[in-house]
PDB file as gemmi writes it, atoms N, CA and C in Angstrom:
CRYST1    1.000    1.000    1.000  90.00  90.00  90.00 P 1                      
ATOM      1  N   UNK A   1       0.927  -1.315   0.017  1.00  0.00           N  
ATOM      2  CA  UNK A   1      -0.094  -0.089  -0.126  1.00  0.00           C  
ATOM      3  C   UNK A   1       0.891   1.190  -0.033  1.00  0.00           C  
ATOM      4  N   UNK A   2       0.564   2.176  -0.710  1.00  0.00           N  
ATOM      5  CA  UNK A   2       1.397   3.245  -1.101  1.00  0.00           C  
ATOM      6  C   UNK A   2       1.049   4.429  -0.067  1.00  0.00           C  
ATOM      7  N   UNK A   3       1.930   5.504   0.415  1.00  0.00           N  
ATOM      8  CA  UNK A   3       1.743   6.170   1.351  1.00  0.00           C  
ATOM      9  C   UNK A   3       0.733   7.091   1.058  1.00  0.00           C  
ATOM     10  N   UNK A   4       0.492   7.549  -0.504  1.00  0.00           N  
ATOM     11  CA  UNK A   4      -0.503   8.160  -0.901  1.00  0.00           C  
ATOM     12  C   UNK A   4      -1.787   7.872  -0.405  1.00  0.00           C  
ATOM     13  N   UNK A   5      -2.058   6.256  -0.761  1.00  0.00           N  
ATOM     14  CA  UNK A   5      -3.132   5.844  -0.447  1.00  0.00           C  
ATOM     15  C   UNK A   5      -3.563   5.805   1.142  1.00  0.00           C  
ATOM     16  N   UNK A   6      -2.792   5.757   1.914  1.00  0.00           N  
ATOM     17  CA  UNK A   6      -2.904   5.703   3.257  1.00  0.00           C  
ATOM     18  C   UNK A   6      -3.362   7.305   3.727  1.00  0.00           C  
ATOM     19  N   UNK A   7      -2.725   8.124   3.052  1.00  0.00           N  
ATOM     20  CA  UNK A   7      -2.819   9.563   3.558  1.00  0.00           C  
ATOM     21  C   UNK A   7      -4.478   9.860   3.269  1.00  0.00           C  
ATOM     22  N   UNK A   8      -5.064   9.221   2.206  1.00  0.00           N  
ATOM     23  CA  UNK A   8      -6.322   9.627   1.872  1.00  0.00           C  
ATOM     24  C   UNK A   8      -7.153   8.700   2.786  1.00  0.00           C  
ATOM     25  N   UNK A   9      -6.766   7.972   3.828  1.00  0.00           N  
ATOM     26  CA  UNK A   9      -7.697   7.180   4.437  1.00  0.00           C  
ATOM     27  C   UNK A   9      -8.004   8.000   5.721  1.00  0.00           C  
ATOM     28  N   UNK A  10      -9.328   7.666   6.150  1.00  0.00           N  
ATOM     29  CA  UNK A  10      -9.371   8.513   7.542  1.00  0.00           C  
ATOM     30  C   UNK A  10      -8.983   7.742   8.864  1.00  0.00           C  
ATOM     31  N   UNK A  11      -9.013   8.470   9.902  1.00  0.00           N  
ATOM     32  CA  UNK A  11      -8.288   7.971  10.979  1.00  0.00           C  
ATOM     33  C   UNK A  11      -8.683   6.753  11.452  1.00  0.00           C  
ATOM     34  N   UNK A  12      -9.868   6.359  11.356  1.00  0.00           N  
ATOM     35  CA  UNK A  12     -10.632   5.120  11.668  1.00  0.00           C  
ATOM     36  C   UNK A  12     -10.192   4.196  10.850  1.00  0.00           C  
ATOM     37  N   UNK A  13     -10.119   4.482   9.273  1.00  0.00           N  
ATOM     38  CA  UNK A  13      -9.576   3.175   8.565  1.00  0.00           C  
ATOM     39  C   UNK A  13      -8.173   3.092   8.682  1.00  0.00           C  
ATOM     40  N   UNK A  14      -7.188   4.083   8.955  1.00  0.00           N  
ATOM     41  CA  UNK A  14      -5.984   3.858   9.307  1.00  0.00           C  
ATOM     42  C   UNK A  14      -5.851   2.959  10.601  1.00  0.00           C  
ATOM     43  N   UNK A  15      -6.404   3.106  11.492  1.00  0.00           N  
ATOM     44  CA  UNK A  15      -6.252   2.480  12.791  1.00  0.00           C  
ATOM     45  C   UNK A  15      -6.640   0.912  12.530  1.00  0.00           C  
ATOM     46  N   UNK A  16      -7.655   0.807  11.676  1.00  0.00           N  
ATOM     47  CA  UNK A  16      -8.119  -0.756  11.266  1.00  0.00           C  
ATOM     48  C   UNK A  16      -7.071  -1.444  10.500  1.00  0.00           C  
ATOM     49  N   UNK A  17      -6.582  -0.433   9.462  1.00  0.00           N  
ATOM     50  CA  UNK A  17      -5.621  -1.413   8.724  1.00  0.00           C  
ATOM     51  C   UNK A  17      -4.271  -1.689   9.535  1.00  0.00           C  
ATOM     52  N   UNK A  18      -3.926  -0.625  10.695  1.00  0.00           N  
ATOM     53  CA  UNK A  18      -2.819  -0.952  11.434  1.00  0.00           C  
ATOM     54  C   UNK A  18      -3.330  -2.094  12.301  1.00  0.00           C  
ATOM     55  N   UNK A  19      -4.291  -2.250  12.959  1.00  0.00           N  
ATOM     56  CA  UNK A  19      -4.760  -3.318  13.769  1.00  0.00           C  
ATOM     57  C   UNK A  19      -4.453  -4.615  12.713  1.00  0.00           C  
ATOM     58  N   UNK A  20      -5.083  -4.656  11.638  1.00  0.00           N  
ATOM     59  CA  UNK A  20      -4.887  -5.793  10.871  1.00  0.00           C  
ATOM     60  C   UNK A  20      -3.690  -6.093  10.470  1.00  0.00           C  
ATOM     61  N   UNK A  21      -2.752  -5.414  10.000  1.00  0.00           N  
ATOM     62  CA  UNK A  21      -1.515  -5.403   9.853  1.00  0.00           C  
ATOM     63  C   UNK A  21      -0.490  -5.917  10.949  1.00  0.00           C  
ATOM     64  N   UNK A  22      -0.941  -5.678  11.960  1.00  0.00           N  
ATOM     65  CA  UNK A  22      -0.130  -6.035  13.251  1.00  0.00           C  
ATOM     66  C   UNK A  22      -0.519  -7.426  13.562  1.00  0.00           C  
ATOM     67  N   UNK A  23      -1.762  -7.725  13.345  1.00  0.00           N  
ATOM     68  CA  UNK A  23      -2.502  -9.354  13.635  1.00  0.00           C  
ATOM     69  C   UNK A  23      -1.541 -10.040  12.585  1.00  0.00           C  
ATOM     70  N   UNK A  24      -1.667  -9.809  11.159  1.00  0.00           N  
ATOM     71  CA  UNK A  24      -0.955 -10.541  10.202  1.00  0.00           C  
ATOM     72  C   UNK A  24       0.575 -10.630  10.575  1.00  0.00           C  
ATOM     73  N   UNK A  25       1.114  -9.477  11.034  1.00  0.00           N  
ATOM     74  CA  UNK A  25       2.904  -9.650  11.208  1.00  0.00           C  
ATOM     75  C   UNK A  25       3.018 -10.690  12.536  1.00  0.00           C  
ATOM     76  N   UNK A  26       2.078 -10.936  13.131  1.00  0.00           N  
ATOM     77  CA  UNK A  26       2.133 -11.845  14.426  1.00  0.00           C  
ATOM     78  C   UNK A  26       2.192 -12.935  13.764  1.00  0.00           C  
ATOM     79  N   UNK A  27       1.138 -13.127  13.070  1.00  0.00           N  
ATOM     80  CA  UNK A  27       0.846 -14.604  12.476  1.00  0.00           C  
ATOM     81  C   UNK A  27       2.226 -15.137  11.534  1.00  0.00           C  
ATOM     82  N   UNK A  28       2.524 -14.172  10.823  1.00  0.00           N  
ATOM     83  CA  UNK A  28       4.049 -14.345   9.733  1.00  0.00           C  
ATOM     84  C   UNK A  28       4.916 -14.807  11.003  1.00  0.00           C  
ATOM     85  N   UNK A  29       5.214 -14.177  12.155  1.00  0.00           N  
ATOM     86  CA  UNK A  29       6.333 -14.386  12.953  1.00  0.00           C  
ATOM     87  C   UNK A  29       5.950 -15.745  13.584  1.00  0.00           C  
ATOM     88  N   UNK A  30       4.981 -16.052  13.873  1.00  0.00           N  
ATOM     89  CA  UNK A  30       4.771 -17.477  14.790  1.00  0.00           C  
ATOM     90  C   UNK A  30       4.759 -18.358  13.596  1.00  0.00           C  
ATOM     91  N   UNK A  31       4.573 -18.212  12.334  1.00  0.00           N  
ATOM     92  CA  UNK A  31       4.927 -19.302  11.357  1.00  0.00           C  
ATOM     93  C   UNK A  31       6.102 -19.352  10.962  1.00  0.00           C  
ATOM     94  N   UNK A  32       6.792 -18.189  10.987  1.00  0.00           N  
ATOM     95  CA  UNK A  32       8.437 -18.211  10.693  1.00  0.00           C  
ATOM     96  C   UNK A  32       9.093 -19.090  11.642  1.00  0.00           C  
ATOM     97  N   UNK A  33       8.499 -19.071  12.920  1.00  0.00           N  
ATOM     98  CA  UNK A  33       9.161 -20.038  13.933  1.00  0.00           C  
ATOM     99  C   UNK A  33       8.616 -21.417  13.925  1.00  0.00           C  
ATOM    100  N   UNK A  34       7.789 -21.847  13.500  1.00  0.00           N  
ATOM    101  CA  UNK A  34       7.159 -23.031  13.313  1.00  0.00           C  
ATOM    102  C   UNK A  34       7.338 -23.947  12.128  1.00  0.00           C  
ATOM    103  N   UNK A  35       7.391 -22.965  10.937  1.00  0.00           N  
ATOM    104  CA  UNK A  35       7.623 -23.799   9.879  1.00  0.00           C  
ATOM    105  C   UNK A  35       8.271 -23.014   8.801  1.00  0.00           C  
ATOM    106  N   UNK A  36       8.391 -23.152   7.635  1.00  0.00           N  
ATOM    107  CA  UNK A  36       9.059 -22.254   6.631  1.00  0.00           C  
ATOM    108  C   UNK A  36       7.903 -21.505   5.842  1.00  0.00           C  
ATOM    109  N   UNK A  37       8.598 -20.198   5.813  1.00  0.00           N  
ATOM    110  CA  UNK A  37       7.601 -19.243   5.190  1.00  0.00           C  
ATOM    111  C   UNK A  37       7.827 -19.325   3.663  1.00  0.00           C  
ATOM    112  N   UNK A  38       6.576 -19.376   2.843  1.00  0.00           N  
ATOM    113  CA  UNK A  38       6.822 -18.961   1.552  1.00  0.00           C  
ATOM    114  C   UNK A  38       7.292 -17.904   1.045  1.00  0.00           C  
ATOM    115  N   UNK A  39       7.141 -16.855   1.580  1.00  0.00           N  
ATOM    116  CA  UNK A  39       7.666 -15.519   1.373  1.00  0.00           C  
ATOM    117  C   UNK A  39       7.990 -14.811   2.393  1.00  0.00           C  
ATOM    118  N   UNK A  40       9.372 -15.033   3.120  1.00  0.00           N  
ATOM    119  CA  UNK A  40      10.046 -14.471   4.033  1.00  0.00           C  
ATOM    120  C   UNK A  40       9.993 -12.701   3.994  1.00  0.00           C  
ATOM    121  N   UNK A  41       9.878 -12.213   2.815  1.00  0.00           N  
ATOM    122  CA  UNK A  41       9.834 -10.746   2.712  1.00  0.00           C  
ATOM    123  C   UNK A  41       8.688 -10.203   3.195  1.00  0.00           C  
ATOM    124  N   UNK A  42       7.521 -11.107   3.238  1.00  0.00           N  
ATOM    125  CA  UNK A  42       6.264 -10.447   3.708  1.00  0.00           C  
ATOM    126  C   UNK A  42       6.180  -9.669   5.364  1.00  0.00           C  
ATOM    127  N   UNK A  43       7.355 -10.137   6.036  1.00  0.00           N  
ATOM    128  CA  UNK A  43       7.556  -9.661   7.306  1.00  0.00           C  
ATOM    129  C   UNK A  43       8.054  -8.205   7.193  1.00  0.00           C  
ATOM    130  N   UNK A  44       8.925  -8.175   6.230  1.00  0.00           N  
ATOM    131  CA  UNK A  44       9.593  -6.630   5.950  1.00  0.00           C  
ATOM    132  C   UNK A  44       8.362  -5.681   5.481  1.00  0.00           C  
ATOM    133  N   UNK A  45       7.629  -6.481   4.580  1.00  0.00           N  
ATOM    134  CA  UNK A  45       6.669  -5.495   3.848  1.00  0.00           C  
ATOM    135  C   UNK A  45       5.528  -5.082   4.998  1.00  0.00           C  
ATOM    136  N   UNK A  46       5.194  -5.944   5.924  1.00  0.00           N  
ATOM    137  CA  UNK A  46       4.450  -5.641   7.169  1.00  0.00           C  
ATOM    138  C   UNK A  46       4.861  -4.567   8.059  1.00  0.00           C  
ATOM    139  N   UNK A  47       6.335  -4.966   8.401  1.00  0.00           N  
ATOM    140  CA  UNK A  47       7.000  -3.865   9.341  1.00  0.00           C  
ATOM    141  C   UNK A  47       6.939  -2.505   8.740  1.00  0.00           C  
ATOM    142  N   UNK A  48       7.196  -2.493   7.212  1.00  0.00           N  
ATOM    143  CA  UNK A  48       7.342  -1.021   6.767  1.00  0.00           C  
ATOM    144  C   UNK A  48       5.852  -0.409   6.713  1.00  0.00           C  
ATOM    145  N   UNK A  49       5.064  -1.281   6.356  1.00  0.00           N  
ATOM    146  CA  UNK A  49       3.713  -0.783   6.242  1.00  0.00           C  
ATOM    147  C   UNK A  49       3.087  -0.225   7.693  1.00  0.00           C  
ATOM    148  N   UNK A  50       3.353  -0.902   8.637  1.00  0.00           N  
ATOM    149  CA  UNK A  50       3.409  -0.501  10.167  1.00  0.00           C  
ATOM    150  C   UNK A  50       3.921   0.847  10.194  1.00  0.00           C  
ATOM    151  N   UNK A  51       4.900   1.022   9.941  1.00  0.00           N  
ATOM    152  CA  UNK A  51       6.031   2.086  10.168  1.00  0.00           C  
ATOM    153  C   UNK A  51       5.422   3.593   9.604  1.00  0.00           C  
ATOM    154  N   UNK A  52       4.925   3.052   8.038  1.00  0.00           N  
ATOM    155  CA  UNK A  52       4.258   4.129   7.373  1.00  0.00           C  
ATOM    156  C   UNK A  52       2.982   4.667   8.057  1.00  0.00           C  
ATOM    157  N   UNK A  53       2.140   3.546   8.470  1.00  0.00           N  
ATOM    158  CA  UNK A  53       0.845   4.204   9.033  1.00  0.00           C  
ATOM    159  C   UNK A  53       1.132   4.913  10.431  1.00  0.00           C  
ATOM    160  N   UNK A  54       2.042   4.413  11.172  1.00  0.00           N  
ATOM    161  CA  UNK A  54       2.255   5.048  12.391  1.00  0.00           C  
ATOM    162  C   UNK A  54       2.658   6.477  12.108  1.00  0.00           C  
ATOM    163  N   UNK A  55       3.647   6.598  11.085  1.00  0.00           N  
ATOM    164  CA  UNK A  55       4.244   7.782  10.668  1.00  0.00           C  
ATOM    165  C   UNK A  55       3.070   8.706  10.226  1.00  0.00           C  
ATOM    166  N   UNK A  56       2.159   8.416   9.642  1.00  0.00           N  
ATOM    167  CA  UNK A  56       1.026   9.386   9.045  1.00  0.00           C  
ATOM    168  C   UNK A  56       0.134   9.822  10.509  1.00  0.00           C  
ATOM    169  N   UNK A  57      -0.071   8.919  11.162  1.00  0.00           N  
ATOM    170  CA  UNK A  57      -0.673   8.833  12.393  1.00  0.00           C  
ATOM    171  C   UNK A  57       0.112  10.136  13.225  1.00  0.00           C  
ATOM    172  N   UNK A  58       1.206  10.042  13.258  1.00  0.00           N  
ATOM    173  CA  UNK A  58       1.967  10.891  14.244  1.00  0.00           C  
ATOM    174  C   UNK A  58       1.921  12.467  13.367  1.00  0.00           C  
ATOM    175  N   UNK A  59       1.941  12.425  12.297  1.00  0.00           N  
ATOM    176  CA  UNK A  59       1.972  13.692  11.325  1.00  0.00           C  
ATOM    177  C   UNK A  59       0.675  14.485  11.781  1.00  0.00           C  
ATOM    178  N   UNK A  60      -0.475  13.616  11.729  1.00  0.00           N  
ATOM    179  CA  UNK A  60      -2.077  14.355  12.012  1.00  0.00           C  
ATOM    180  C   UNK A  60      -1.970  14.769  13.241  1.00  0.00           C  
ATOM    181  N   UNK A  61      -1.360  13.973  14.299  1.00  0.00           N  
ATOM    182  CA  UNK A  61      -1.408  14.171  15.519  1.00  0.00           C  
ATOM    183  C   UNK A  61      -0.580  15.556  15.776  1.00  0.00           C  
ATOM    184  N   UNK A  62       0.263  15.773  15.092  1.00  0.00           N  
ATOM    185  CA  UNK A  62       1.164  16.976  15.381  1.00  0.00           C  
ATOM    186  C   UNK A  62       0.566  18.129  14.675  1.00  0.00           C  
ATOM    187  N   UNK A  63      -0.131  18.069  13.685  1.00  0.00           N  
ATOM    188  CA  UNK A  63      -0.850  19.102  12.763  1.00  0.00           C  
ATOM    189  C   UNK A  63      -2.066  19.352  13.524  1.00  0.00           C  
ATOM    190  N   UNK A  64      -2.747  18.529  14.310  1.00  0.00           N  
ATOM    191  CA  UNK A  64      -3.786  18.805  15.025  1.00  0.00           C  
ATOM    192  C   UNK A  64      -3.521  19.747  16.189  1.00  0.00           C  
ATOM    193  N   UNK A  65      -2.331  19.352  16.954  1.00  0.00           N  
ATOM    194  CA  UNK A  65      -1.703  19.984  18.022  1.00  0.00           C  
ATOM    195  C   UNK A  65      -1.334  21.782  17.731  1.00  0.00           C  
ATOM    196  N   UNK A  66      -0.766  21.656  16.621  1.00  0.00           N  
ATOM    197  CA  UNK A  66      -0.213  22.901  16.031  1.00  0.00           C  
ATOM    198  C   UNK A  66      -1.378  23.912  15.881  1.00  0.00           C  
ATOM    199  N   UNK A  67      -2.486  23.208  15.292  1.00  0.00           N  
ATOM    200  CA  UNK A  67      -3.783  24.090  14.779  1.00  0.00           C  
ATOM    201  C   UNK A  67      -4.245  24.407  16.292  1.00  0.00           C  
ATOM    202  N   UNK A  68      -4.642  23.679  17.067  1.00  0.00           N  
ATOM    203  CA  UNK A  68      -4.860  24.020  18.528  1.00  0.00           C  
ATOM    204  C   UNK A  68      -4.393  25.102  19.311  1.00  0.00           C  
ATOM    205  N   UNK A  69      -2.842  25.191  19.170  1.00  0.00           N  
ATOM    206  CA  UNK A  69      -2.105  25.907  19.771  1.00  0.00           C  
ATOM    207  C   UNK A  69      -2.212  27.278  19.091  1.00  0.00           C  
ATOM    208  N   UNK A  70      -2.372  27.366  17.699  1.00  0.00           N  
ATOM    209  CA  UNK A  70      -2.653  28.353  16.774  1.00  0.00           C  
ATOM    210  C   UNK A  70      -3.887  29.065  17.213  1.00  0.00           C  
ATOM    211  N   UNK A  71      -4.852  28.400  17.403  1.00  0.00           N  
ATOM    212  CA  UNK A  71      -6.256  28.729  17.586  1.00  0.00           C  
ATOM    213  C   UNK A  71      -6.380  29.232  19.038  1.00  0.00           C  
ATOM    214  N   UNK A  72      -5.546  28.574  19.822  1.00  0.00           N  
ATOM    215  CA  UNK A  72      -5.719  29.026  21.364  1.00  0.00           C  
ATOM    216  C   UNK A  72      -4.828  30.409  21.651  1.00  0.00           C  
ATOM    217  N   UNK A  73      -4.061  30.710  20.874  1.00  0.00           N  
ATOM    218  CA  UNK A  73      -3.036  31.608  21.130  1.00  0.00           C  
ATOM    219  C   UNK A  73      -3.743  33.339  20.636  1.00  0.00           C  
TER     220      UNK A  73                                                      
END                                                                             
């Protein structure tokens, strides 16, 4: 999923994708420990997607705080 696609999502949608991706990453890690993975690169892809989502969420949070500070001053 591209960052531009993630930026177009609402906060609720991002939270849902983050939850699903974390669960999927957990299953991949368990599978990696118990048996051979078909595509080991999937772990890296999931970790990067989680990082992208968290980055976008933090950017939105900082932007909201900045607007609140500017509006309150």
